[in-house]
Tab-separated table of C-alpha atoms in Angstrom:
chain	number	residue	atom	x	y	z
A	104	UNK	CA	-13.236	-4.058	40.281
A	105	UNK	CA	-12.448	-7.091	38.510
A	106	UNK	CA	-14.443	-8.303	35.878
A	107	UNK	CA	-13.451	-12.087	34.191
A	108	UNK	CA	-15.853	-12.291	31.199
A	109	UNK	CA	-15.419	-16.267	31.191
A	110	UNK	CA	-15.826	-15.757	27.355
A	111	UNK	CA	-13.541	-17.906	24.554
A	112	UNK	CA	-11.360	-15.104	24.220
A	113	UNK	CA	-10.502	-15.163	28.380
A	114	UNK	CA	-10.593	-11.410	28.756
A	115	UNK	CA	-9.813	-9.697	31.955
A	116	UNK	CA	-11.592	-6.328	32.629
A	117	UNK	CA	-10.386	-4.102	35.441
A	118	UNK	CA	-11.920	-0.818	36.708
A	119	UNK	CA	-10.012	1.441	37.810
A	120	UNK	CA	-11.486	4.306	40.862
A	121	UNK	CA	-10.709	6.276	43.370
A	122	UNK	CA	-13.681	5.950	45.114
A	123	UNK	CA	-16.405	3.424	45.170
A	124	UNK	CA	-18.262	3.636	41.313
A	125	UNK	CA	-16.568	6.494	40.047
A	126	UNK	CA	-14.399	4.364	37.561
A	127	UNK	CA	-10.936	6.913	36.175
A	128	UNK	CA	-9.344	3.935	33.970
A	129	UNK	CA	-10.487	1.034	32.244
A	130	UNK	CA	-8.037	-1.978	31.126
A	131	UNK	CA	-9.054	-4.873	29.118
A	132	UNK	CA	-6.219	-7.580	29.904
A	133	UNK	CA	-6.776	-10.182	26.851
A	134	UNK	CA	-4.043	-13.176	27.531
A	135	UNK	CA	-2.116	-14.701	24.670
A	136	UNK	CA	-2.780	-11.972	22.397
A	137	UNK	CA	0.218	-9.468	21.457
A	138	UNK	CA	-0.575	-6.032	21.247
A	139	UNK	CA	0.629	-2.386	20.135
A	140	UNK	CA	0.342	-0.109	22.317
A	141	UNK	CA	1.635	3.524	23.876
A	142	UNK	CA	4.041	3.559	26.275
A	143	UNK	CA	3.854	5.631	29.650
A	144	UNK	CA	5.615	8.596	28.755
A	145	UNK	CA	2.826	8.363	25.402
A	146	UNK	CA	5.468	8.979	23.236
A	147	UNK	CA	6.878	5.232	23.104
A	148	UNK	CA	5.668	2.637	21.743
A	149	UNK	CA	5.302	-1.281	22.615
A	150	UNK	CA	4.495	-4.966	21.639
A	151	UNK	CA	3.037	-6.614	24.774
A	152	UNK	CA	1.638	-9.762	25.768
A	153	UNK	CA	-0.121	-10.871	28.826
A	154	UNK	CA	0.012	-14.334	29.987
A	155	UNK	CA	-2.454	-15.497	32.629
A	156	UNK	CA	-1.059	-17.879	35.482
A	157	UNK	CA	-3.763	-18.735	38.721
A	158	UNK	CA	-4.142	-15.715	40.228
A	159	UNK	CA	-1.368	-13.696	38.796
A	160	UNK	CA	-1.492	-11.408	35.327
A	161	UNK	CA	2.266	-11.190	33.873
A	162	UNK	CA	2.611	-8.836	31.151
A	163	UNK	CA	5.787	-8.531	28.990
A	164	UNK	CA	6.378	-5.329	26.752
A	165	UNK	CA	8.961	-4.537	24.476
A	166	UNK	CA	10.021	-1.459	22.707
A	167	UNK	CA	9.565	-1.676	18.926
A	168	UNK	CA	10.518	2.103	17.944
A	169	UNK	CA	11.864	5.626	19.850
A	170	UNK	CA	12.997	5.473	23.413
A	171	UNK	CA	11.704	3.075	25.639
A	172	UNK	CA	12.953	0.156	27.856
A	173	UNK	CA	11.699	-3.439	28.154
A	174	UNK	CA	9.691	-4.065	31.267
A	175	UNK	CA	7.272	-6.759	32.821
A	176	UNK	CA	4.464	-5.816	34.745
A	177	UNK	CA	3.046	-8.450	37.464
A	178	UNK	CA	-0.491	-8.192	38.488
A	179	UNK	CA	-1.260	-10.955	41.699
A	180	UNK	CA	-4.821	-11.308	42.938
A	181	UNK	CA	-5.935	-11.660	46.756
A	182	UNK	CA	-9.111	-11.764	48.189
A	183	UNK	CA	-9.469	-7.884	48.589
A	184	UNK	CA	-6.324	-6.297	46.436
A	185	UNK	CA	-4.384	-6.328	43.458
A	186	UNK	CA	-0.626	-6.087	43.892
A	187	UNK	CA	0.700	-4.904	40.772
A	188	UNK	CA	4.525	-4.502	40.231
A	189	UNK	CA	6.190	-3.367	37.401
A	190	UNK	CA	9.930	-4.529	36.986
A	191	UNK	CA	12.792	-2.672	34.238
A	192	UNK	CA	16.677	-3.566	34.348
A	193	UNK	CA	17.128	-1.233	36.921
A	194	UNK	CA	14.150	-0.383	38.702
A	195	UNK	CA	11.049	-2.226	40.788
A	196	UNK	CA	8.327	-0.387	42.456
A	197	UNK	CA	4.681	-1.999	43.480
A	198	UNK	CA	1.347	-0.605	44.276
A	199	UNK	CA	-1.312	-2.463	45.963
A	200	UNK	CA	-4.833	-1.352	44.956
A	201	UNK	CA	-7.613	-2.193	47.519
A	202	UNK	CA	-11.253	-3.429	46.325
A	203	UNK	CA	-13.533	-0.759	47.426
């Protein structure tokens, strides 16, 4: 689920599920601002910014201490899916997530 609060600050909301209202992970997506935050392994740690673009999410993240690789994360909007794919200097693997 997709939530666009339509507020001044332009935050996207996405819920996460694996089935139809049982939401596992929440992600507020707030464009233009950088962030801190943890990397995947939770031990790294990253300045990121999101940058919003019609119906595509783009997310850049860079590693500001420890181990840790730059990568961009691409999230493109359809009618009933997300396509999200995350790009590194070597690697490129997507996931399409369907709306329930």
């Amino acid at each position: 689920q997709v939530v666009d609060t339509q507020e001044v600050s332009g935050r996207v909301v996405l819920n996460f599920s694996n089935s139809s209202g049982n939401v596992q992970c929440v992600e507020n997506i707030r464009p233009g601002i950088l962030v801190e935050e943890i990397g995947f392994d939770g031990l790294s740690k990253y300045k990121s910014i999101w940058y919003r673009y019609g119906n595509k999410l783009i997310k850049h993240s860079k590693p500001t201490a420890g181990s840790g690789e730059f990568y961009s994360m691409e999230r493109t909007f359809d009618e009933r899916k997300m396509i999200t794919t995350i790009n590194t200097k070597n690697q490129k693997t997507s996931v399409t997530y369907f709306k329930c």
